[in-house]
Short mmCIF file of C-alpha atoms and ligand atoms in Angstrom, two decimals:
data_model
loop_
_atom_site.label_atom_id
_atom_site.label_comp_id
_atom_site.label_asym_id
_atom_site.label_seq_id
_atom_site.Cartn_x
_atom_site.Cartn_y
_atom_site.Cartn_z
CA UNK A 1 -17.94 -38.18 -9.16
CA UNK A 2 -15.98 -38.81 -12.32
CA UNK A 3 -14.92 -35.46 -13.72
CA UNK A 4 -14.41 -36.85 -17.20
CA UNK A 5 -18.11 -37.53 -17.61
CA UNK A 6 -19.35 -34.08 -16.63
CA UNK A 7 -21.00 -31.79 -19.17
CA UNK A 8 -18.38 -29.11 -18.49
CA UNK A 9 -15.59 -31.42 -17.39
CA UNK A 10 -12.27 -29.65 -17.12
CA UNK A 11 -13.68 -26.18 -17.82
CA UNK A 12 -12.58 -23.28 -15.66
CA UNK A 13 -15.34 -20.76 -15.03
CA UNK A 14 -15.56 -17.35 -13.34
CA UNK A 15 -18.84 -16.66 -11.50
CA UNK A 16 -19.54 -13.22 -9.99
CA UNK A 17 -22.00 -12.72 -7.15
CA UNK A 18 -21.17 -16.29 -6.18
CA UNK A 19 -21.64 -16.07 -2.41
CA UNK A 20 -25.34 -16.89 -2.34
CA UNK A 21 -28.56 -17.09 -4.35
CA UNK A 22 -28.33 -17.92 -8.02
CA UNK A 23 -24.56 -17.31 -8.16
CA UNK A 24 -24.00 -20.08 -5.62
CA UNK A 25 -26.41 -22.33 -7.50
CA UNK A 26 -24.55 -21.72 -10.81
CA UNK A 27 -21.21 -22.51 -9.15
CA UNK A 28 -22.49 -25.74 -7.60
CA UNK A 29 -24.28 -26.90 -10.75
CA UNK A 30 -21.15 -26.25 -12.85
CA UNK A 31 -18.99 -28.06 -10.28
CA UNK A 32 -21.38 -31.03 -10.32
CA UNK A 33 -20.65 -31.29 -14.03
CA UNK A 34 -16.88 -31.11 -13.65
CA UNK A 35 -15.92 -27.40 -13.73
CA UNK A 36 -13.39 -25.62 -11.52
CA UNK A 37 -14.46 -22.18 -10.33
CA UNK A 38 -13.23 -18.68 -9.65
CA UNK A 39 -15.82 -17.26 -7.25
CA UNK A 40 -16.07 -13.54 -6.57
CA UNK A 41 -18.48 -11.53 -4.46
CA UNK A 42 -18.56 -8.14 -2.75
CA UNK A 43 -19.48 -9.68 0.66
CA UNK A 44 -20.70 -6.30 1.91
CA UNK A 45 -23.68 -4.01 1.34
CA UNK A 46 -23.15 -0.76 -0.57
CA UNK A 47 -24.84 2.38 0.70
CA UNK A 48 -28.23 2.96 -0.90
CA UNK A 49 -29.49 -0.63 -0.90
CA UNK A 50 -32.45 -1.49 1.32
CA UNK A 51 -31.56 -5.18 1.74
CA UNK A 52 -28.31 -6.82 2.86
CA UNK A 53 -25.95 -8.48 0.40
CA UNK A 54 -23.76 -11.47 1.21
CA UNK A 55 -21.09 -12.06 3.83
CA UNK A 56 -17.64 -13.64 3.54
CA UNK A 57 -19.10 -16.64 5.33
CA UNK A 58 -21.54 -17.08 2.43
CA UNK A 59 -18.71 -16.96 -0.11
CA UNK A 60 -16.69 -19.52 1.83
CA UNK A 61 -19.75 -21.76 2.00
CA UNK A 62 -20.06 -21.69 -1.80
CA UNK A 63 -16.37 -22.56 -2.09
CA UNK A 64 -16.86 -25.40 0.40
CA UNK A 65 -19.79 -26.79 -1.62
CA UNK A 66 -17.64 -26.73 -4.78
CA UNK A 67 -14.71 -28.48 -3.12
CA UNK A 68 -17.05 -31.02 -1.55
CA UNK A 69 -17.88 -32.03 -5.13
CA UNK A 70 -14.19 -32.71 -5.76
CA UNK A 71 -13.60 -29.53 -7.76
CA UNK A 72 -11.30 -26.58 -7.12
CA UNK A 73 -12.63 -23.18 -6.03
CA UNK A 74 -10.63 -19.97 -5.84
CA UNK A 75 -12.72 -17.47 -3.85
CA UNK A 76 -12.01 -13.74 -3.61
CA UNK A 77 -13.86 -10.81 -2.06
CA UNK A 78 -14.20 -8.36 -4.97
CA UNK A 79 -16.59 -5.58 -5.92
CA UNK A 80 -17.27 -5.94 -9.65
CA UNK A 81 -17.33 -2.15 -9.87
CA UNK A 82 -13.58 -2.22 -9.17
CA UNK A 83 -12.05 -3.38 -12.45
CA UNK A 84 -8.47 -3.44 -11.15
CA UNK A 85 -9.42 -5.61 -8.16
CA UNK A 86 -11.41 -7.95 -10.39
CA UNK A 87 -8.49 -8.29 -12.83
CA UNK A 88 -6.12 -9.05 -9.95
CA UNK A 89 -8.43 -11.69 -8.46
CA UNK A 90 -9.06 -13.36 -11.81
CA UNK A 91 -5.34 -13.36 -12.63
CA UNK A 92 -4.70 -15.19 -9.35
CA UNK A 93 -7.53 -17.62 -10.04
CA UNK A 94 -6.37 -18.32 -13.58
CA UNK A 95 -2.84 -18.97 -12.45
CA UNK A 96 -4.11 -21.44 -9.84
CA UNK A 97 -6.57 -23.20 -12.17
CA UNK A 98 -4.44 -23.02 -15.31
CA UNK A 99 -6.75 -21.05 -17.62
CA UNK A 100 -10.27 -19.76 -18.11
CA UNK A 101 -12.97 -21.00 -20.51
CA UNK A 102 -16.08 -19.08 -19.45
CA UNK A 103 -17.48 -16.34 -17.24
CA UNK A 104 -20.91 -15.84 -15.72
CA UNK A 105 -21.68 -12.18 -14.97
CA UNK A 106 -24.27 -12.76 -12.28
CA UNK A 107 -23.66 -10.06 -9.61
CA UNK A 108 -26.57 -7.65 -9.42
CA UNK A 109 -28.56 -5.33 -7.17
CA UNK A 110 -32.13 -4.04 -7.17
CA UNK A 111 -33.64 -0.74 -6.09
CA UNK A 112 -37.40 -0.18 -6.05
CA UNK A 113 -39.65 2.83 -6.48
CA UNK A 114 -42.15 4.61 -8.67
CA UNK A 115 -40.68 6.81 -11.40
CA UNK A 116 -41.05 9.98 -9.32
CA UNK A 117 -39.01 8.53 -6.43
CA UNK A 118 -35.93 7.38 -8.31
CA UNK A 119 -32.72 9.15 -7.36
CA UNK A 120 -29.60 9.76 -9.40
CA UNK A 121 -27.69 7.81 -6.75
CA UNK A 122 -29.91 4.77 -7.40
CA UNK A 123 -29.30 5.06 -11.16
CA UNK A 124 -25.54 5.24 -10.61
CA UNK A 125 -25.45 2.31 -8.14
CA UNK A 126 -27.59 -0.03 -10.23
CA UNK A 127 -25.93 0.73 -13.56
CA UNK A 128 -22.47 0.59 -11.97
CA UNK A 129 -23.00 -2.87 -10.48
CA UNK A 130 -25.36 -4.52 -12.96
CA UNK A 131 -24.14 -3.14 -16.29
CA UNK A 132 -20.60 -1.82 -15.87
CA UNK A 133 -19.85 -4.67 -13.44
CA UNK A 134 -20.99 -7.17 -16.09
CA UNK A 135 -18.80 -5.37 -18.62
CA UNK A 136 -15.81 -5.58 -16.26
CA UNK A 137 -16.48 -9.31 -15.93
CA UNK A 138 -16.53 -9.82 -19.70
CA UNK A 139 -13.51 -7.58 -20.31
CA UNK A 140 -11.52 -9.29 -17.55
CA UNK A 141 -12.33 -12.79 -18.81
CA UNK A 142 -11.86 -12.16 -22.52
CA UNK A 143 -8.05 -12.15 -22.82
CA UNK A 144 -7.94 -15.57 -21.15
CA UNK A 145 -10.74 -16.93 -23.34
CA UNK A 146 -8.94 -15.71 -26.44
CA UNK A 147 -5.76 -17.46 -25.25
CA UNK A 148 -7.74 -20.74 -25.27
CA UNK A 149 -9.03 -20.08 -28.79
CA UNK A 150 -12.49 -18.95 -27.65
CA UNK A 151 -15.00 -19.48 -24.88
CA UNK A 152 -18.38 -18.58 -23.46
CA UNK A 153 -19.64 -15.42 -21.73
CA UNK A 154 -22.99 -15.80 -19.95
CA UNK A 155 -24.51 -12.53 -18.80
CA UNK A 156 -27.43 -12.63 -16.39
CA UNK A 157 -30.19 -10.27 -17.45
CA UNK A 158 -33.84 -10.77 -16.35
CA UNK A 159 -37.36 -11.08 -17.66
CA UNK A 160 -37.27 -7.35 -16.88
CA UNK A 161 -34.72 -7.05 -19.70
CA UNK A 162 -37.28 -8.33 -22.23
CA UNK A 163 -40.53 -7.08 -20.84
CA UNK A 164 -39.77 -3.59 -19.51
CA UNK A 165 -40.79 -4.28 -15.93
CA UNK A 166 -41.96 -1.18 -14.06
CA UNK A 167 -41.31 0.10 -10.54
CA UNK A 168 -37.57 -0.52 -10.76
CA UNK A 169 -36.65 1.45 -13.86
CA UNK A 170 -32.86 1.61 -13.31
CA UNK A 171 -32.79 -2.19 -12.81
CA UNK A 172 -34.83 -2.79 -15.96
CA UNK A 173 -32.61 -0.40 -17.93
CA UNK A 174 -29.49 -2.18 -16.67
CA UNK A 175 -30.89 -5.53 -17.77
CA UNK A 176 -31.66 -4.21 -21.28
CA UNK A 177 -28.15 -2.75 -21.31
CA UNK A 178 -26.72 -6.20 -20.67
CA UNK A 179 -28.51 -7.47 -23.79
CA UNK A 180 -27.09 -4.69 -25.97
CA UNK A 181 -23.60 -5.18 -24.61
CA UNK A 182 -23.80 -8.95 -25.09
CA UNK A 183 -25.08 -8.80 -28.67
CA UNK A 184 -22.43 -6.25 -29.64
CA UNK A 185 -19.71 -8.40 -28.09
CA UNK A 186 -21.14 -11.51 -29.78
CA UNK A 187 -20.81 -9.73 -33.12
CA UNK A 188 -17.39 -8.30 -32.41
CA UNK A 189 -15.83 -11.54 -31.15
CA UNK A 190 -17.75 -14.24 -33.02
CA UNK A 191 -14.90 -14.61 -35.52
CA UNK A 192 -12.64 -15.51 -32.58
CA UNK A 193 -15.03 -18.21 -31.34
CA UNK A 194 -16.21 -16.29 -28.29
CA UNK A 195 -19.92 -16.88 -27.67
CA UNK A 196 -21.92 -14.32 -25.72
CA UNK A 197 -25.45 -15.05 -24.47
CA UNK A 198 -27.88 -13.61 -21.93
CA UNK A 199 -30.16 -15.44 -19.48
CA UNK A 200 -33.54 -14.00 -18.51
CA UNK A 201 -35.06 -15.48 -15.34
CA UNK A 202 -38.49 -14.76 -13.95
CA UNK A 203 -38.80 -14.40 -10.15
CA UNK A 204 -36.61 -16.64 -7.96
CA UNK A 205 -36.77 -16.51 -4.16
CA UNK A 206 -33.31 -15.25 -3.15
CA UNK A 207 -31.88 -12.59 -0.87
CA UNK A 208 -32.62 -9.99 -3.55
CA UNK A 209 -35.76 -8.94 -1.70
CA UNK A 210 -36.07 -5.21 -0.98
CA UNK A 211 -38.76 -4.83 1.73
CA UNK A 212 -40.41 -1.97 -0.16
CA UNK A 213 -41.19 -4.20 -3.16
CA UNK A 214 -44.47 -5.50 -1.77
CA UNK A 215 -45.64 -2.11 -0.50
CA UNK A 216 -44.84 -0.27 -3.72
CA UNK A 217 -46.83 -2.82 -5.71
CA UNK A 218 -49.57 -3.46 -3.19
CA UNK A 219 -50.24 0.09 -2.10
CA UNK A 220 -49.18 2.23 -5.05
CA UNK A 221 -49.67 0.18 -8.23
CA UNK A 222 -51.68 -3.03 -7.72
CA UNK A 223 -52.77 -2.66 -11.35
CA UNK A 224 -49.21 -3.64 -12.39
CA UNK A 225 -49.08 -6.93 -10.46
CA UNK A 226 -50.41 -9.03 -13.39
CA UNK A 227 -47.36 -8.04 -15.44
CA UNK A 228 -45.27 -10.21 -13.10
CA UNK A 229 -47.46 -13.31 -13.28
CA UNK A 230 -46.00 -16.36 -14.99
CA UNK A 231 -47.96 -18.22 -17.68
CA UNK A 232 -46.99 -21.58 -16.13
CA UNK A 233 -48.69 -22.38 -12.81
CA UNK A 234 -45.79 -21.46 -10.49
CA UNK A 235 -45.35 -18.00 -9.01
CA UNK A 236 -41.58 -18.48 -8.68
CA UNK A 237 -38.98 -20.75 -10.25
CA UNK A 238 -35.93 -22.25 -8.50
CA UNK A 239 -32.32 -21.14 -8.81
CA UNK A 240 -31.32 -24.50 -10.28
CA UNK A 241 -33.71 -23.95 -13.22
CA UNK A 242 -31.62 -20.93 -14.17
CA UNK A 243 -28.34 -22.74 -13.41
CA UNK A 244 -29.31 -25.45 -15.90
CA UNK A 245 -29.50 -22.77 -18.62
CA UNK A 246 -26.15 -21.37 -17.53
CA UNK A 247 -24.67 -24.89 -17.60
CA UNK A 248 -25.89 -25.43 -21.17
CA UNK A 249 -24.48 -22.09 -22.33
CA UNK A 250 -21.08 -22.75 -20.69
CA UNK A 251 -20.94 -26.29 -22.12
CA UNK A 252 -19.95 -27.24 -25.65
CA UNK A 253 -23.53 -28.46 -26.17
CA UNK A 254 -24.24 -24.83 -27.10
CA UNK A 255 -21.15 -24.46 -29.31
CA UNK A 256 -23.10 -22.74 -32.12
CA UNK A 257 -25.34 -20.69 -29.82
CA UNK A 258 -24.46 -17.01 -29.55
CA UNK A 259 -26.41 -13.77 -29.21
CA UNK A 260 -29.28 -15.73 -27.63
CA UNK A 261 -31.71 -14.23 -25.11
CA UNK A 262 -32.35 -17.45 -23.15
CA UNK A 263 -35.60 -17.05 -21.25
CA UNK A 264 -36.10 -19.19 -18.12
CA UNK A 265 -39.23 -17.31 -17.28
CA UNK A 266 -42.18 -19.71 -16.90
CA UNK A 267 -43.75 -17.73 -19.73
CA UNK A 268 -43.90 -14.36 -17.97
CA UNK A 269 -42.63 -12.54 -21.05
CA UNK A 270 -45.33 -13.93 -23.35
CA UNK A 271 -47.97 -12.21 -21.27
N1 NAD B 1 -34.08 -13.18 -7.85
C1 NAD B 1 -34.77 -12.91 -8.95
O1 NAD B 1 -36.01 -12.96 -8.96
C2 NAD B 1 -34.06 -12.54 -10.23
C3 NAD B 1 -34.79 -12.55 -11.43
C4 NAD B 1 -34.15 -12.22 -12.60
C5 NAD B 1 -32.79 -11.95 -12.60
N2 NAD B 1 -32.10 -11.94 -11.43
C6 NAD B 1 -30.66 -11.65 -11.48
O2 NAD B 1 -29.93 -12.78 -11.02
C7 NAD B 1 -28.68 -12.35 -10.50
C8 NAD B 1 -28.47 -12.99 -9.13
O3 NAD B 1 -29.42 -12.46 -8.24
P1 NAD B 1 -29.99 -13.24 -6.97
O4 NAD B 1 -31.45 -13.28 -7.12
O5 NAD B 1 -29.23 -14.49 -6.74
O6 NAD B 1 -29.68 -12.15 -5.83
P2 NAD B 1 -28.81 -12.18 -4.50
O7 NAD B 1 -28.87 -10.80 -3.93
O8 NAD B 1 -29.17 -13.31 -3.64
O9 NAD B 1 -27.33 -12.46 -5.07
C9 NAD B 1 -26.57 -11.48 -5.72
C10 NAD B 1 -25.13 -11.68 -5.31
O10 NAD B 1 -24.35 -10.66 -5.98
C11 NAD B 1 -23.47 -10.08 -5.03
N3 NAD B 1 -23.12 -8.73 -5.45
C12 NAD B 1 -23.95 -7.64 -5.47
N4 NAD B 1 -23.26 -6.56 -5.84
C13 NAD B 1 -21.99 -6.97 -6.08
C14 NAD B 1 -20.81 -6.29 -6.51
N5 NAD B 1 -20.79 -4.98 -6.72
N6 NAD B 1 -19.67 -7.02 -6.69
C15 NAD B 1 -19.66 -8.35 -6.44
N7 NAD B 1 -20.75 -9.04 -6.02
C16 NAD B 1 -21.90 -8.34 -5.85
C17 NAD B 1 -24.24 -10.12 -3.72
O11 NAD B 1 -23.41 -9.99 -2.58
C18 NAD B 1 -24.94 -11.47 -3.80
O12 NAD B 1 -24.15 -12.51 -3.27
C19 NAD B 1 -28.72 -10.84 -10.49
O13 NAD B 1 -28.05 -10.34 -11.62
C20 NAD B 1 -30.20 -10.54 -10.58
O14 NAD B 1 -30.45 -9.27 -11.13
C21 NAD B 1 -32.70 -12.24 -10.24
#
């Protein structure tokens, strides 16, 4: 395809959690519209999660899909909890691509349980990855964005980060935390033309599927199931629906959009 015609033609974008699921979809959608990518993912499963995360093979597949579209992908195995490793990987990516215009803090994990089953270890894991990892992503990207005279940070929250979804309280807290962090950054760096927005998807069928989710809802709190029902007549949306929001927020089409909580939620939060 002609790169000059893409909606993000020539932009260089960091995507975390890029090996599979929505991270892969964001990378591919951005590449379709002319972006080059720095792709990072842990490619391993931390202790304390009840579902597997990605593999290196997954990350390489995302990179392959990007290059198949004629764009450049720099892929690195990095845990977003490790700020030094992230900085090193992004420095390498930036030197290969020649700059950075945007970052998508997408890496995230989910633990499930009623309030009386949550452990301190779950709190630490979920906040470490989802909130501090998103902070590391922003903080790592920012010096490069400022070098270019500004840029766009897109931080992936959730409908949970608007609605207060139950039965995964650390996850919900992390997703509210992302909103607070993003709005504060949007205020602090608006004068330097850095835009910071959050995206709030409803359910998407990905690998983020802890087996206990159905049992906790079905057996322990079926009364809470309606809280997760979309207003529009689809139980789940597709990853590309969320990627289209990310694409808009990375592109200059949203040049005066900052501090936005962009819901792609089929109306679940109006319920
Ligand atoms: N799936 C949904 O229904 C849903 C809804 C709302 C928001 N979200 C959010 O969307 C984002 C993407 O989730 P998904 O549904 O694609 O899940 P997923 O599990 O398929 O993908 C998450 C990716 O992040 C990676 N990752 C996890 N921890 C990491 C770490 N410490 N460092 C680097 N990479 C790490 C995983 O390996 C995986 O490739 C997450 O932030 C999630 O909270 C998901």
